[in-house]
XYZ file of C-alpha atoms in Angstrom:
755
model
C -1.011 -14.191 3.928
C 0.901 -17.351 4.547
C 0.160 -21.122 5.094
C -2.033 -21.330 8.018
C -0.138 -24.229 9.081
C 2.555 -21.906 10.263
C 2.698 -20.644 13.753
C 2.986 -17.163 15.438
C 4.973 -16.166 18.164
C 3.701 -16.562 21.535
C 1.000 -14.229 23.066
C 2.265 -11.263 24.556
C 1.206 -11.016 28.706
C 1.260 -7.426 28.685
C -1.667 -5.582 28.455
C -1.668 -3.198 25.167
C -2.164 0.595 26.066
C 0.188 1.266 22.859
C -2.054 2.419 20.342
C 0.277 3.949 18.355
C -0.213 6.262 16.097
C -1.238 6.855 12.943
C 1.548 9.066 11.944
C 26.652 16.496 -5.164
C 29.233 15.220 -7.205
C 29.312 16.385 -10.811
C 30.210 13.729 -13.257
C 33.386 14.497 -15.572
C 33.053 10.676 -17.535
C 32.556 10.701 -21.025
C 28.724 10.401 -21.971
C 26.889 11.933 -18.718
C 25.166 14.895 -19.169
C 24.182 17.456 -16.383
C 20.472 18.366 -16.054
C 19.119 21.560 -14.120
C 15.962 22.916 -13.396
C 15.752 26.464 -11.574
C 13.082 25.420 -8.801
C 11.521 28.273 -6.523
C 11.304 27.067 -2.757
C 9.028 27.846 0.116
C 9.444 27.050 3.469
C 6.993 25.272 5.991
C 4.620 27.273 7.032
C 5.065 27.156 10.811
C 1.675 26.974 13.267
C 1.251 29.888 15.756
C 1.224 27.095 18.905
C 4.566 25.509 18.150
C 6.794 25.882 21.018
C 4.413 27.674 23.495
C 2.708 26.982 26.637
C 0.441 24.076 26.736
C -1.506 22.843 29.907
C -4.679 19.854 30.277
C -7.154 18.860 31.695
C -5.102 15.810 33.364
C -2.218 13.361 31.767
C -2.199 9.597 31.823
C 1.480 9.838 33.416
C 4.701 11.933 32.815
C 5.768 10.947 29.730
C 2.735 11.964 27.628
C 2.529 16.157 28.826
C 0.604 18.367 27.171
C 3.705 20.018 25.767
C 4.530 17.244 23.750
C 1.210 17.785 21.622
C 2.626 21.343 20.516
C 6.611 20.117 19.938
C 6.570 19.647 16.369
C 7.544 16.300 16.909
C 4.691 14.465 15.369
C 6.708 10.942 17.704
C 5.432 12.617 20.854
C 2.162 12.966 22.580
C -0.722 13.917 24.795
C -2.544 11.645 26.195
C -5.206 12.071 28.944
C -6.909 10.220 31.863
C -9.035 7.586 30.687
C -12.587 9.496 31.436
C -14.503 12.064 30.224
C -14.479 15.251 29.235
C -10.687 15.820 28.846
C -8.567 19.074 27.281
C -6.057 20.587 25.963
C -5.038 23.949 25.263
C -2.370 26.286 24.111
C -1.501 29.983 25.204
C 0.005 31.563 21.970
C 1.127 34.415 23.915
C -1.079 37.151 21.928
C -4.062 37.501 20.398
C -4.215 35.566 16.884
C -7.133 35.244 14.444
C -7.299 31.833 14.202
C -7.837 30.273 10.823
C -6.640 26.699 10.942
C -6.490 23.711 13.491
C -4.430 20.500 12.082
C -5.058 17.763 14.829
C -2.870 14.758 14.324
C -4.315 12.309 16.444
C -3.090 8.622 18.062
C -5.355 5.995 17.384
C -7.515 7.090 20.952
C -9.051 9.858 19.724
C -12.200 11.978 20.133
C -15.959 10.788 18.942
C -16.807 14.405 19.826
C -15.132 17.697 20.917
C -15.142 21.060 20.080
C -12.364 23.722 19.250
C -12.550 26.776 21.567
C -11.070 30.157 22.071
C -10.235 32.342 25.202
C -8.982 36.023 26.046
C -7.821 35.059 29.468
C -7.727 31.575 29.859
C -11.415 31.766 31.712
C -13.839 32.098 29.114
C -14.537 29.958 26.430
C -15.940 30.613 22.649
C -16.469 27.510 20.442
C -15.325 28.742 16.883
C -16.129 25.081 15.588
C -19.378 22.785 15.758
C -19.314 19.286 17.711
C -17.224 17.803 15.240
C -16.321 13.590 15.142
C -12.570 12.903 15.223
C -11.364 11.028 13.340
C -7.535 8.627 13.925
C -4.926 10.240 12.227
C -4.136 13.824 10.713
C -7.926 15.895 10.472
C -7.762 19.699 9.381
C -10.459 22.102 10.471
C -11.073 25.691 8.784
C -12.124 28.021 11.842
C -12.956 31.394 12.332
C -12.307 33.170 15.260
C -9.733 34.744 17.626
C -7.937 34.681 21.111
C -4.977 34.120 22.954
C -6.103 30.519 24.113
C -6.936 27.959 21.825
C -7.766 23.948 23.063
C -9.731 21.086 22.113
C -12.246 20.307 24.317
C -13.295 16.788 23.915
C -16.731 15.433 25.420
C -16.855 12.172 24.294
C -13.943 9.564 23.316
C -13.596 6.912 20.758
C -12.099 4.150 22.647
C -11.854 3.155 26.044
C -8.801 4.970 26.733
C -7.852 8.608 27.222
C -7.852 11.457 24.390
C -4.350 11.243 22.698
C -2.916 13.600 19.965
C 0.727 13.358 18.586
C 0.090 16.947 17.365
C -2.188 20.284 18.351
C -1.382 22.589 15.536
C -2.959 26.533 15.603
C -2.939 28.584 12.082
C -3.474 32.226 12.001
C -4.242 34.704 10.076
C -4.963 32.460 6.660
C -1.720 30.495 7.596
C -1.563 26.905 6.835
C 0.563 23.985 6.283
C 2.486 23.885 3.231
C 4.975 21.364 1.509
C 7.944 22.561 1.593
C 10.088 22.050 -1.853
C 13.540 21.304 -1.057
C 16.290 23.617 -1.780
C 18.947 22.476 -4.567
C 22.197 23.012 -2.722
C 25.553 22.193 -4.185
C 26.328 21.279 -7.893
C 23.391 20.008 -10.502
C 23.547 16.048 -9.605
C 24.217 13.881 -12.667
C 22.290 12.338 -15.177
C 22.657 10.400 -18.649
C 20.958 8.491 -20.868
C 22.945 5.270 -20.807
C 23.180 5.403 -16.676
C 24.761 2.774 -14.583
C 21.604 0.751 -13.443
C 23.876 -0.463 -10.366
C 25.441 -4.275 -9.568
C 22.140 -5.786 -8.965
C 20.623 -5.163 -12.475
C 22.128 -7.631 -15.550
C 21.280 -6.575 -18.867
C 21.117 -8.969 -21.597
C 21.286 -8.969 -25.180
C 20.412 -11.686 -28.093
C 23.833 -12.059 -28.549
C 24.594 -13.160 -25.290
C 24.937 -16.965 -25.001
C 22.005 -18.906 -23.384
C 24.287 -20.750 -21.068
C 25.611 -17.768 -19.542
C 22.212 -16.477 -19.187
C 21.064 -19.436 -17.518
C 23.588 -19.230 -15.070
C 23.088 -15.927 -13.699
C 19.533 -16.522 -13.176
C 20.645 -20.133 -11.763
C 23.218 -18.571 -9.080
C 20.505 -15.731 -7.946
C 17.859 -18.429 -7.085
C 20.049 -21.048 -6.195
C 21.567 -18.692 -2.882
C 17.758 -18.494 -1.699
C 16.691 -22.236 -2.510
C 15.675 -23.276 1.216
C 17.355 -20.855 2.584
C 16.201 -19.057 6.295
C 17.439 -15.664 5.472
C 16.301 -15.635 1.911
C 12.848 -14.042 2.398
C 13.962 -10.859 4.337
C 17.471 -10.635 3.072
C 19.052 -7.724 1.128
C 19.836 -9.596 -2.051
C 17.647 -8.014 -5.184
C 17.943 -9.256 -8.627
C 17.012 -7.692 -12.125
C 17.562 -9.094 -15.230
C 16.865 -6.945 -18.439
C 16.613 -8.307 -21.925
C 17.121 -5.832 -24.794
C 15.057 -6.519 -28.041
C 14.988 -9.847 -29.697
C 14.741 -13.896 -28.971
C 16.170 -15.705 -26.583
C 17.056 -19.563 -26.693
C 16.314 -21.876 -24.028
C 16.147 -19.878 -20.860
C 14.195 -21.339 -17.538
C 14.588 -18.690 -15.175
C 13.258 -19.877 -11.802
C 12.238 -16.686 -9.570
C 12.971 -16.043 -6.101
C 12.252 -13.132 -3.534
C 13.174 -9.677 -4.581
C 13.505 -10.815 -8.321
C 12.416 -9.063 -11.376
C 12.653 -10.185 -15.323
C 11.592 -7.652 -17.840
C 12.114 -6.950 -21.304
C 13.673 -3.629 -22.762
C 11.339 -3.479 -25.618
C 8.877 -0.765 -26.548
C 6.279 -3.160 -26.693
C 6.072 -6.852 -25.160
C 6.587 -8.426 -28.035
C 9.726 -6.565 -28.994
C 11.636 -9.100 -26.439
C 10.404 -13.172 -26.486
C 12.250 -15.635 -24.250
C 11.902 -19.405 -25.033
C 11.283 -21.437 -22.161
C 9.419 -20.665 -18.851
C 10.109 -17.346 -16.112
C 8.837 -20.017 -13.498
C 7.724 -19.779 -9.925
C 6.988 -23.307 -8.243
C 6.343 -24.250 -4.223
C 8.948 -26.802 -2.929
C 11.983 -24.097 -2.271
C 11.058 -21.749 0.056
C 12.525 -22.596 3.641
C 9.672 -23.316 6.084
C 6.967 -23.355 3.560
C 8.195 -25.648 0.957
C 4.480 -27.570 0.786
C 2.833 -24.119 -0.304
C 3.488 -21.101 -2.500
C 1.582 -19.224 0.043
C 5.140 -16.771 0.413
C 6.429 -16.154 -2.860
C 5.536 -12.589 -2.335
C 8.399 -10.034 -3.732
C 9.182 -10.852 -7.471
C 8.035 -9.626 -10.866
C 7.732 -9.937 -14.834
C 6.796 -7.218 -17.063
C 6.831 -5.849 -20.785
C 7.933 -9.347 -22.324
C 6.540 -12.337 -24.143
C 7.462 -16.425 -23.312
C 6.564 -19.009 -25.729
C 6.656 -21.707 -22.816
C 8.289 -24.766 -22.629
C 5.780 -27.463 -22.839
C 2.824 -24.797 -23.761
C 2.465 -23.638 -19.873
C 4.518 -21.084 -17.992
C 3.669 -21.380 -14.033
C 3.718 -18.521 -12.010
C 2.245 -19.676 -8.549
C 2.417 -16.323 -6.690
C 1.060 -14.795 -3.762
C 1.143 -10.919 -2.871
C 3.560 -8.557 -4.388
C 4.142 -10.431 -7.288
C 2.375 -8.438 -10.373
C 2.817 -9.595 -13.775
C 2.200 -6.807 -16.067
C 2.283 -5.881 -19.733
C 3.146 -9.720 -20.901
C 2.469 -11.887 -23.843
C 2.412 -16.106 -23.220
C 2.158 -17.469 -25.926
C 0.199 -20.423 -24.816
C -0.823 -21.533 -21.575
C -0.409 -19.663 -18.067
C -1.173 -21.576 -14.356
C -1.046 -19.797 -11.195
C -0.774 -22.605 -8.633
C 2.131 -24.764 -7.876
C 2.889 -28.279 -9.105
C 2.032 -29.825 -5.961
C -1.576 -28.622 -6.305
C -3.390 -31.903 -6.505
C -1.762 -33.536 -3.328
C -3.965 -31.748 -0.675
C -1.579 -28.886 -0.174
C -0.024 -26.712 -2.295
C -2.059 -23.279 -1.892
C -0.980 -20.201 -3.666
C -2.521 -16.944 -2.377
C -3.935 -13.593 -4.054
C -1.819 -12.636 -7.191
C -2.197 -9.706 -9.677
C -2.291 -9.542 -13.930
C -2.837 -6.694 -15.740
C -1.844 -5.106 -19.491
C -1.585 -8.896 -20.896
C -2.126 -11.383 -23.305
C -2.521 -14.921 -22.512
C -3.135 -16.988 -25.902
C -3.850 -20.195 -24.150
C -6.088 -20.972 -21.238
C -5.634 -19.470 -17.586
C -5.806 -21.858 -15.015
C -6.117 -20.631 -11.334
C -6.065 -24.245 -9.827
C -5.109 -23.617 -5.698
C -4.976 -20.017 -6.307
C -7.712 -18.902 -3.066
C -7.952 -15.112 -4.923
C -7.110 -13.121 -7.752
C -7.360 -10.237 -9.743
C -6.916 -9.663 -13.228
C -6.822 -6.198 -14.727
C -7.261 -5.119 -18.840
C -6.265 -8.079 -21.027
C -6.978 -10.737 -22.912
C -7.530 -14.220 -22.241
C -8.688 -16.951 -23.870
C -10.475 -18.391 -21.170
C -10.157 -18.614 -17.378
C -10.018 -22.331 -15.524
C -10.585 -22.437 -11.680
C -11.216 -20.358 -8.899
C -11.281 -20.840 -4.825
C -13.003 -17.758 -3.376
C -12.451 -14.442 -5.258
C -11.714 -14.602 -8.245
C -12.300 -10.725 -10.045
C -11.670 -9.519 -13.365
C -12.101 -6.103 -14.791
C -11.803 -5.553 -18.538
C -11.137 -8.446 -19.358
C -11.745 -10.002 -22.794
C -12.248 -13.453 -22.339
C -12.957 -13.250 -18.944
C -15.611 -15.965 -17.552
C -19.048 -14.652 -16.831
C -19.583 -12.664 -13.676
C -21.241 -15.375 -11.785
C -20.538 -15.272 -7.562
C -20.101 -17.274 -5.338
C -20.572 -20.272 -7.428
C -18.342 -20.427 -8.909
C -16.692 -17.437 -7.367
C -16.252 -14.716 -10.098
C -16.694 -11.691 -10.141
C -16.506 -9.518 -13.384
C -16.942 -5.554 -14.432
C -16.896 -5.688 -18.602
C -14.314 -2.191 -17.902
C -12.055 -0.438 -15.462
C -13.413 2.874 -14.549
C -9.877 4.557 -14.621
C -6.287 3.199 -15.570
C -3.024 4.609 -15.921
C -0.538 1.958 -16.562
C 2.562 1.273 -14.826
C 5.723 3.502 -16.698
C 8.299 1.078 -17.957
C 12.228 1.139 -18.938
C 13.267 0.711 -22.285
C 16.011 1.103 -25.119
C 15.278 2.809 -28.056
C 17.023 2.636 -31.502
C 20.006 4.599 -30.582
C 20.808 1.981 -27.500
C 19.716 4.960 -25.545
C 17.573 4.312 -22.691
C 13.802 5.900 -21.896
C 10.778 5.556 -19.671
C 7.604 5.367 -21.230
C 4.881 6.851 -19.223
C 1.339 5.234 -20.688
C -1.380 7.748 -20.694
C -4.638 7.789 -18.997
C -7.736 5.582 -19.828
C -10.953 5.596 -18.806
C -13.778 2.698 -18.850
C -10.691 0.633 -20.566
C -10.590 -3.229 -21.498
C -8.140 -5.336 -22.893
C -4.577 -4.827 -22.986
C -3.030 -1.334 -23.702
C -0.315 -2.541 -26.281
C 0.628 -2.048 -29.072
C 0.276 1.474 -29.847
C 0.302 2.583 -25.957
C -0.638 6.472 -25.719
C 1.693 8.292 -23.666
C 4.670 10.229 -23.167
C 8.831 8.855 -23.371
C 11.048 10.974 -21.271
C 14.750 10.377 -21.368
C 16.767 9.249 -18.515
C 18.725 12.056 -18.711
C 15.301 13.437 -16.968
C 15.897 11.324 -14.064
C 18.165 11.075 -11.613
C 19.082 7.512 -10.729
C 19.095 7.036 -6.950
C 21.536 3.948 -5.568
C 21.934 2.763 -2.249
C 23.737 4.696 -0.037
C 21.866 7.742 -1.660
C 21.217 10.408 1.500
C 17.591 11.537 1.334
C 18.949 15.116 0.604
C 20.509 14.387 -1.973
C 17.423 12.637 -3.677
C 15.688 15.951 -2.343
C 17.837 18.005 -4.336
C 17.497 15.940 -7.254
C 13.779 16.897 -6.613
C 14.615 19.875 -6.720
C 16.069 20.390 -9.885
C 13.248 19.210 -11.455
C 14.186 15.891 -12.190
C 12.507 12.414 -11.900
C 13.144 10.006 -9.878
C 14.921 6.087 -10.834
C 15.604 3.423 -7.834
C 17.871 1.135 -8.501
C 17.306 -2.265 -6.482
C 18.823 -2.273 -2.733
C 17.670 -0.729 0.659
C 17.657 3.436 1.422
C 18.020 4.831 4.835
C 15.623 7.764 5.122
C 16.610 10.297 8.020
C 14.376 12.801 6.247
C 11.430 12.605 4.098
C 11.316 12.678 0.074
C 8.928 15.047 -1.082
C 7.925 15.382 -4.109
C 6.306 18.209 -5.258
C 6.526 19.314 -8.841
C 3.517 17.991 -11.264
C 4.027 15.083 -13.034
C 6.816 14.266 -11.585
C 7.633 10.001 -11.981
C 9.089 8.057 -9.149
C 9.632 4.617 -10.228
C 11.889 1.753 -9.318
C 12.984 -1.781 -10.389
C 13.684 -4.756 -8.366
C 11.933 -4.001 -5.303
C 13.932 -1.069 -3.858
C 13.356 -0.569 -0.082
C 13.054 2.751 2.239
C 13.552 2.509 5.457
C 12.764 5.780 7.709
C 14.764 6.520 10.733
C 13.481 8.528 13.827
C 9.882 8.250 12.978
C 9.966 10.531 9.885
C 7.435 9.865 7.244
C 9.173 8.242 4.021
C 7.930 9.622 1.290
C 5.418 13.196 1.137
C 3.675 13.962 -2.746
C 1.961 17.329 -2.739
C -1.550 18.058 -4.112
C -0.268 18.496 -7.423
C -1.504 16.926 -10.749
C -0.179 13.945 -12.580
C 2.213 11.968 -9.874
C 3.589 8.615 -11.093
C 4.331 6.974 -7.872
C 5.306 2.939 -8.946
C 7.533 0.397 -7.961
C 8.802 0.857 -4.541
C 8.722 -1.309 -1.503
C 8.603 0.275 2.255
C 10.039 -0.810 5.454
C 8.632 0.605 8.277
C 11.598 1.640 10.754
C 12.247 1.012 14.371
C 11.206 4.365 15.796
C 7.874 4.462 15.340
C 6.190 6.831 12.159
C 2.819 8.264 11.694
C 2.650 7.679 8.330
C 4.822 6.013 5.597
C 3.975 7.813 2.619
C 1.168 9.947 2.235
C -0.508 11.826 -0.992
C -2.180 15.138 -0.829
C -3.005 17.382 2.223
C -5.227 16.569 4.702
C -8.597 18.695 4.083
C -7.612 19.685 0.826
C -9.918 18.614 -2.195
C -8.711 19.666 -5.350
C -10.087 18.192 -8.606
C -7.601 16.082 -10.193
C -9.510 13.994 -12.421
C -8.367 14.999 -15.793
C -4.591 14.304 -14.261
C -4.795 12.091 -11.142
C -2.059 10.721 -9.061
C -1.173 7.263 -9.629
C 0.333 4.602 -7.077
C 1.299 1.546 -8.664
C 3.161 -1.921 -7.352
C 3.622 -0.016 -4.240
C 4.117 -2.292 -1.193
C 4.554 -1.736 2.592
C 5.831 -3.624 5.547
C 5.582 -2.980 9.462
C 7.970 -5.748 10.762
C 10.189 -7.555 8.435
C 14.160 -7.511 8.381
C 13.833 -5.017 11.144
C 11.035 -4.401 14.211
C 9.051 -1.781 12.733
C 6.560 0.655 14.014
C 4.206 2.708 11.961
C 0.787 3.601 12.682
C -0.522 4.466 9.166
C 1.151 3.198 6.113
C -0.738 5.144 3.525
C -2.640 8.132 3.767
C -4.492 9.233 0.603
C -5.725 12.949 1.098
C -5.434 13.667 -2.978
C -9.331 13.449 -4.864
C -9.346 10.994 -7.910
C -5.892 8.860 -6.788
C -5.739 5.837 -8.418
C -4.046 2.872 -6.546
C -3.344 0.148 -8.663
C -1.670 -2.613 -6.984
C -0.983 -2.445 -3.392
C 0.246 -4.669 -0.479
C 0.169 -3.328 3.137
C 1.373 -6.031 5.417
C 1.544 -6.252 9.227
C 3.910 -9.191 9.384
C 3.003 -12.129 10.910
C 6.513 -13.181 10.495
C 9.698 -11.824 9.652
C 13.212 -11.898 9.685
C 13.428 -10.076 13.077
C 10.584 -11.550 15.705
C 7.274 -10.385 15.672
C 4.520 -9.572 18.266
C 1.514 -7.683 19.162
C 3.707 -5.035 21.328
C 6.572 -5.661 18.856
C 5.961 -4.547 15.033
C 2.888 -2.473 15.839
C 0.573 -0.712 13.619
C -3.213 0.516 13.380
C -4.337 0.741 10.032
C -2.784 -0.273 6.026
C -4.423 2.422 4.046
C -6.360 5.731 5.523
C -8.754 7.280 1.884
C -9.973 11.133 2.914
C -9.548 11.851 -0.792
C -13.132 12.174 -2.622
C -13.452 10.302 -5.988
C -10.551 7.823 -5.467
C -10.322 4.587 -6.956
C -8.274 0.856 -5.944
C -7.664 -1.688 -8.150
C -6.237 -4.216 -6.795
C -6.002 -3.612 -2.626
C -4.139 -6.079 -0.084
C -4.276 -4.925 3.323
C -3.477 -7.594 6.406
C -2.782 -8.096 9.465
C -3.114 -4.361 11.366
C -4.411 -3.864 14.579
C -7.167 -1.844 14.166
C -9.565 -0.865 10.756
C -7.425 -1.904 8.301
C -8.646 0.097 5.828
C -10.427 3.388 6.481
C -12.373 5.162 4.014
C -13.729 8.769 4.613
C -13.866 10.302 0.999
C -17.043 10.235 -1.087
C -17.830 8.347 -4.082
C -14.698 5.754 -3.983
C -14.585 2.552 -5.603
C -12.565 -0.430 -4.552
C -12.399 -3.287 -7.253
C -10.900 -6.521 -5.279
C -9.997 -6.387 -1.671
C -7.915 -9.366 0.197
C -7.310 -9.291 3.826
C -6.376 -11.626 6.514
C -6.865 -10.306 10.298
C -4.014 -10.114 12.578
C -3.306 -13.230 13.585
C -2.175 -12.394 17.123
C -4.572 -10.870 19.250
C -3.306 -11.875 22.808
C -7.192 -11.805 23.567
C -10.225 -10.466 23.454
C -9.602 -7.334 26.160
C -7.009 -6.621 23.956
C -8.887 -6.007 21.116
C -12.313 -4.204 21.524
C -13.118 -1.910 18.833
C -15.914 1.366 18.819
C -18.378 -1.092 17.992
C -17.501 -4.737 19.853
C -15.083 -7.245 19.700
C -12.283 -6.524 17.118
C -12.199 -4.600 14.336
C -13.518 -4.417 10.453
C -11.211 -4.826 7.897
C -12.819 -2.093 5.676
C -14.679 0.536 7.499
C -16.379 3.441 5.258
C -16.673 6.189 7.231
C -20.284 7.060 8.551
C -20.550 10.137 6.683
C -19.900 8.783 3.806
C -22.745 8.851 1.200
C -21.654 7.600 -1.945
C -19.121 4.160 -1.980
C -18.471 1.133 -4.088
C -16.517 -2.107 -3.464
C -16.700 -5.225 -5.894
C -14.914 -8.293 -4.648
C -13.530 -8.433 -1.314
C -12.639 -11.158 1.086
C -11.923 -10.897 4.579
C -10.121 -13.876 6.428
C -9.061 -15.023 10.050
C -6.388 -17.212 11.840
C -6.316 -16.218 15.147
C -3.603 -18.910 16.063
C -2.401 -17.156 19.551
C -5.808 -17.389 21.099
C -8.507 -19.201 18.733
C -11.224 -18.035 20.610
C -11.056 -14.549 19.617
C -13.745 -12.730 17.319
C -14.472 -9.999 15.361
C -17.618 -8.847 15.279
C -17.919 -7.830 11.353
C -15.745 -7.999 8.379
C -16.573 -4.856 6.403
C -18.484 -2.308 8.467
C -20.333 0.430 5.943
C -23.121 2.753 6.492
C -26.401 1.928 5.685
C -27.264 4.011 3.045
C -28.420 2.813 -0.809
C -25.405 4.916 -2.120
C -23.130 2.509 -0.639
C -22.915 -0.682 -1.982
C -20.722 -3.455 -1.774
C -20.770 -6.739 -4.239
C -18.974 -10.386 -4.692
C -17.662 -9.964 -0.565
C -17.131 -13.302 1.999
C -15.334 -14.193 4.881
C -13.609 -17.472 6.218
C -11.717 -18.851 9.253
C -8.769 -20.317 7.795
C -8.397 -23.966 9.608
C -11.398 -22.617 11.182
C -9.067 -21.264 13.596
C -11.189 -17.992 15.043
C -14.483 -16.088 14.231
C -15.582 -13.682 11.871
C -19.275 -13.109 13.290
C -20.672 -11.387 10.249
C -19.718 -10.569 6.687
C -21.051 -6.627 6.334
C -22.536 -4.720 9.584
C -24.768 -7.728 11.159
C -25.457 -9.851 7.822
C -23.600 -12.595 6.312
C -23.691 -15.089 8.731
C -20.451 -16.796 10.827
C -17.259 -18.179 9.990
C -16.050 -21.109 11.054
C -19.393 -21.863 8.707
C -20.761 -25.546 9.616
C -20.925 -26.611 6.166
C -17.383 -27.575 6.621
C -13.778 -26.616 7.003
C -12.908 -23.679 5.882
C -16.118 -22.826 4.103
C -16.766 -19.507 3.427
C -19.608 -17.249 3.747
C -20.798 -15.105 0.889
C -22.680 -12.001 0.804
C -23.448 -11.385 -3.099
C -24.896 -7.635 -2.726
C -25.167 -5.512 0.121
C -27.627 -3.839 0.629
C -29.716 -6.639 -0.606
C -32.166 -6.051 -3.151
C -29.377 -3.901 -4.952
C -30.720 -0.487 -5.236
């Protein structure tokens, strides 16, 4: 979300067919201990098709040859002529017993195709039924044999051809596996009193207040009206050891974290404020709509004047905080016809007084306790919040659930009574309500069981740490990743402080989590690199459905950007294949502005989130500006509590943005095959400022089944710039709404009446 008054780059004139793809030193210093855990390594299973001769019915051009789909490189692809039917086949060299086919489709996929085998390349036998394709990775189990295997496409899903990044054939019961990195070199150093790097300042109650104030002022003032700070490399973390601190007024800018080091929030008390307001950010001084990438965690505040201000927008979580007074979420200039803030997240917290949302356009609060909530603009959502307002959407716009179905709070750093550092991992809760402290159930892990990563560490070194059985703790900074970081051990904790940012190079996937129990990933930011990555992060394996309900994988405060300080490209930012995964506060953002230029053909990205797993829960889902379906939900029994979206600003013209079902792409797409899905509190907004004549036919696209239920969903045309024709499918009416400028269309329940 940015201010609607900002301008985007001029429209691009080149027609866009770029339907880009989903796609050791031992320490000797005193106090250092070395942890080493033996791990069995296994190599990845290669497809029998890789590198074999391939032919096709046609190619779009010489740049998209058939061989590109079997070269093992997910950055090259085969693309056909723009007609039906088309085929791609591979000669395995000998007859093979086929067990599995993996297709990595570009966005131009087949809506109908079969897999066929042949002994001679002439007579063909179907070994799968007619199958619907899907953008991204699709895995098919198959039984049959032959020397030749082909994908025979009969119907295209788009006006373009058929396009495959990879066509992989597995034989004799083999299938793709996630390799476990092999430990190389000596064991990596760990410590219970680690060096967290130069970007982390640690304070004690005995630290003079003037020293603390000088440190926080220095960090903030360097960003004050700076044209480079928003996408800069600066990172600041201020950690407070248990105790009470005299007057501290901490203004918080980009990539800044303030956190307590107690086991409970009340172990650290700050008298003064941890303050976020408008008026400081270059180019957006009148608003708070770009107050991104900052956080406050695990402390208590006695606010000066009785009220603490936290006027933030996306990627600015407040977790595990006790406000001993009131809390306002809007900027100080909100009463002057400006001063909007847009899209925050509050969880596992207590506010003794009133929460005032003011000009905050949408907000999600989870598992907290408040005295009262005042205000609401479009979409205010609460789950498990004691003291929340009654459910009343749309007037006032409150959507309230008594409990949250499944929660696992974010791991956090603390210091014990002996001065050693530990990470506390809260336990899973079901049907939860209220803050999860004090007396939080969970597990405390000593820091000697973590590898503390620092900027400059290679992906190979980080993978070596994982192979030793260590958890990962990322310190603030940027990390260039030239190979995929692979998490293969159950219950591994991967966490970071201060917005550590992973940037893949060469089109690799930055982070891959295997389909194992209980992995926790939190506090990481991903920037797409200049070479397109099919995916920036994936969880599990496509087509694999393992029951993880007792110990799910959880993701918390994970943020993705396509376009920032680099002109990034990624087809899909996050793909979730594992069943029962918890996504708790995610912002996936294809940038409408950045430190590097942005534009329709520059920072390309199709989809923010693809969910293939069953029983996946998203709480606090923010996905914005992608060029196709922004969320694609293929798994069954999925649930989303709070969804916030803006359509891409920079669509050059309608012809460049035609989806499978008409004008544009829905923000939230539930696959036609899904029989059970629920969404509470979803908003999608249009601001087509490059070409205001652009329209999208619907914001939410779902199958018409009684088991697919949406509650409290809405659309808005920001400043009445651009059209969303319907809210859900063909229901809900159009925005701009004749009732007035930036007036939403609301659908209380779909289908109606709710079954």
